[in-house]
Protein backbone atom coordinates (compact mmCIF):
# COMPACT_ATOMS: atom_id res chain seq x y z
CA UNK A 1 0.00 0.00 0.00
CA UNK A 2 2.68 2.52 0.97
CA UNK A 3 4.75 1.72 -2.11
CA UNK A 4 1.71 2.49 -4.28
CA UNK A 5 1.13 5.80 -2.48
CA UNK A 6 4.81 6.74 -2.79
CA UNK A 7 4.99 5.81 -6.48
CA UNK A 8 1.89 7.89 -7.25
CA UNK A 9 3.21 10.84 -5.25
CA UNK A 10 6.59 10.62 -6.99
CA UNK A 11 4.93 10.49 -10.40
CA UNK A 12 2.78 13.53 -9.69
CA UNK A 13 5.81 15.42 -8.37
CA UNK A 14 7.73 14.64 -11.55
CA UNK A 15 4.80 15.85 -13.64
CA UNK A 16 4.64 19.09 -11.65
CA UNK A 17 8.38 19.71 -11.97
CA UNK A 18 8.30 18.91 -15.68
CA UNK A 19 5.46 21.36 -16.29
CA UNK A 20 6.78 24.21 -14.17
CA UNK A 21 8.20 27.37 -15.68
CA UNK A 22 10.63 29.97 -14.45
CA UNK A 23 7.68 31.76 -12.82
CA UNK A 24 7.63 30.46 -9.25
CA UNK A 25 4.10 31.66 -8.51
CA UNK A 26 2.52 28.21 -8.57
CA UNK A 27 -1.23 28.29 -8.36
CA UNK A 28 -2.87 26.79 -5.32
CA UNK A 29 -6.55 26.71 -6.28
CA UNK A 30 -8.50 23.47 -6.39
CA UNK A 31 -9.43 22.02 -9.79
CA UNK A 32 -12.67 23.33 -11.24
CA UNK A 33 -15.75 21.09 -11.32
CA UNK A 34 -15.24 20.65 -15.10
CA UNK A 35 -11.92 18.88 -14.46
CA UNK A 36 -13.46 16.56 -11.91
CA UNK A 37 -16.36 15.81 -14.27
CA UNK A 38 -14.00 14.89 -17.12
CA UNK A 39 -12.04 12.56 -14.81
CA UNK A 40 -15.30 10.93 -13.68
CA UNK A 41 -16.49 10.55 -17.29
CA UNK A 42 -13.12 9.15 -18.42
CA UNK A 43 -13.11 6.55 -15.61
CA UNK A 44 -16.75 5.64 -16.34
CA UNK A 45 -15.97 5.12 -20.05
CA UNK A 46 -13.01 2.84 -19.20
CA UNK A 47 -15.16 0.86 -16.75
CA UNK A 48 -17.86 0.48 -19.40
CA UNK A 49 -15.11 -0.54 -21.88
CA UNK A 50 -16.62 2.06 -24.21
CA UNK A 51 -13.79 2.86 -26.60
CA UNK A 52 -15.79 5.44 -28.56
CA UNK A 53 -16.52 7.38 -25.36
CA UNK A 54 -12.85 7.28 -24.29
CA UNK A 55 -11.77 8.44 -27.78
CA UNK A 56 -14.21 11.36 -27.62
CA UNK A 57 -12.46 12.64 -24.46
CA UNK A 58 -8.85 12.66 -25.67
CA UNK A 59 -6.72 15.06 -27.71
CA UNK A 60 -5.50 14.12 -31.18
CA UNK A 61 -1.98 14.01 -29.70
CA UNK A 62 -3.08 11.83 -26.71
CA UNK A 63 -0.83 8.92 -25.76
CA UNK A 64 -1.59 5.90 -23.59
CA UNK A 65 1.65 4.41 -22.23
CA UNK A 66 2.41 1.15 -20.46
CA UNK A 67 6.07 0.08 -20.41
CA UNK A 68 7.25 -0.07 -24.04
CA UNK A 69 3.68 0.00 -25.35
CA UNK A 70 2.51 3.42 -26.50
CA UNK A 71 -0.83 3.92 -28.24
CA UNK A 72 -1.90 7.05 -30.10
CA UNK A 73 -5.42 8.45 -29.90
CA UNK A 74 -6.34 6.73 -33.17
CA UNK A 75 -5.80 3.28 -31.58
CA UNK A 76 -7.37 3.84 -28.16
CA UNK A 77 -10.98 3.02 -29.13
CA UNK A 78 -10.19 -0.54 -30.22
CA UNK A 79 -7.84 -1.07 -27.28
CA UNK A 80 -10.46 -0.05 -24.69
CA UNK A 81 -13.09 -2.24 -26.37
CA UNK A 82 -10.76 -5.26 -26.00
CA UNK A 83 -11.12 -5.08 -22.20
CA UNK A 84 -14.85 -5.96 -22.37
CA UNK A 85 -15.70 -9.01 -20.25
CA UNK A 86 -12.45 -8.94 -18.22
CA UNK A 87 -13.87 -7.53 -14.97
CA UNK A 88 -11.95 -4.32 -15.67
CA UNK A 89 -12.30 -1.79 -12.84
CA UNK A 90 -10.68 1.65 -12.74
CA UNK A 91 -10.98 4.06 -9.85
CA UNK A 92 -9.66 7.47 -8.90
CA UNK A 93 -7.11 7.50 -6.08
CA UNK A 94 -7.37 10.67 -3.98
CA UNK A 95 -8.26 14.04 -5.49
CA UNK A 96 -7.17 15.64 -8.79
CA UNK A 97 -4.03 17.74 -8.42
CA UNK A 98 -3.84 21.16 -10.08
CA UNK A 99 -0.54 22.89 -10.70
CA UNK A 100 0.33 25.85 -12.80
CA UNK A 101 1.77 29.28 -13.18
CA UNK A 102 1.03 32.27 -15.36
CA UNK A 103 0.34 31.04 -18.86
CA UNK A 104 0.33 27.28 -18.25
CA UNK A 105 -1.44 24.80 -16.04
CA UNK A 106 -2.30 21.14 -15.89
CA UNK A 107 -4.50 18.85 -13.85
CA UNK A 108 -3.57 15.24 -13.09
CA UNK A 109 -5.13 12.42 -11.14
CA UNK A 110 -3.96 9.06 -9.92
CA UNK A 111 -5.92 6.06 -11.14
CA UNK A 112 -5.85 2.42 -10.01
CA UNK A 113 -6.92 -0.44 -12.29
CA UNK A 114 -7.56 -4.14 -11.87
CA UNK A 115 -8.68 -6.82 -14.32
CA UNK A 116 -8.82 -10.60 -14.62
CA UNK A 117 -6.93 -10.30 -17.91
CA UNK A 118 -3.78 -8.57 -19.06
CA UNK A 119 -0.96 -9.15 -21.53
CA UNK A 120 0.83 -11.33 -18.96
CA UNK A 121 -2.08 -12.27 -16.69
CA UNK A 122 -4.29 -10.35 -14.24
CA UNK A 123 -3.43 -6.69 -13.67
CA UNK A 124 -3.30 -4.54 -10.56
CA UNK A 125 -1.59 -1.24 -11.40
CA UNK A 126 -1.56 2.53 -11.10
CA UNK A 127 -1.52 5.32 -13.65
CA UNK A 128 -1.44 9.09 -13.91
CA UNK A 129 -3.93 10.79 -16.23
CA UNK A 130 -3.28 14.41 -17.28
CA UNK A 131 -5.82 16.87 -18.72
CA UNK A 132 -5.18 19.82 -20.98
CA UNK A 133 -7.05 22.56 -22.81
CA UNK A 134 -7.19 21.86 -26.56
CA UNK A 135 -8.65 24.93 -28.28
CA UNK A 136 -11.90 25.49 -26.40
CA UNK A 137 -12.14 21.89 -25.20
CA UNK A 138 -10.94 20.30 -21.98
CA UNK A 139 -9.56 16.86 -22.94
CA UNK A 140 -7.34 14.05 -21.69
CA UNK A 141 -3.78 14.49 -22.99
CA UNK A 142 -1.84 11.59 -21.52
CA UNK A 143 -2.35 8.32 -19.62
CA UNK A 144 0.85 6.78 -18.18
CA UNK A 145 1.09 3.54 -16.16
CA UNK A 146 3.64 2.84 -13.42
CA UNK A 147 3.96 -0.88 -14.09
CA UNK A 148 5.43 -2.75 -17.00
CA UNK A 149 3.31 -5.28 -18.87
Short mmCIF file of C-alpha atoms in Angstrom, two decimals, residues 19-27 98-106:
data_model
loop_
_atom_site.label_atom_id
_atom_site.label_comp_id
_atom_site.label_asym_id
_atom_site.label_seq_id
_atom_site.Cartn_x
_atom_site.Cartn_y
_atom_site.Cartn_z
CA UNK A 19 5.46 21.36 -16.29
CA UNK A 20 6.78 24.21 -14.17
CA UNK A 21 8.20 27.37 -15.68
CA UNK A 22 10.63 29.97 -14.45
CA UNK A 23 7.68 31.76 -12.82
CA UNK A 24 7.63 30.46 -9.25
CA UNK A 25 4.10 31.66 -8.51
CA UNK A 26 2.52 28.21 -8.57
CA UNK A 27 -1.23 28.29 -8.36
CA UNK A 98 -3.84 21.16 -10.08
CA UNK A 99 -0.54 22.89 -10.70
CA UNK A 100 0.33 25.85 -12.80
CA UNK A 101 1.77 29.28 -13.18
CA UNK A 102 1.03 32.27 -15.36
CA UNK A 103 0.34 31.04 -18.86
CA UNK A 104 0.33 27.28 -18.25
CA UNK A 105 -1.44 24.80 -16.04
CA UNK A 106 -2.30 21.14 -15.89
#
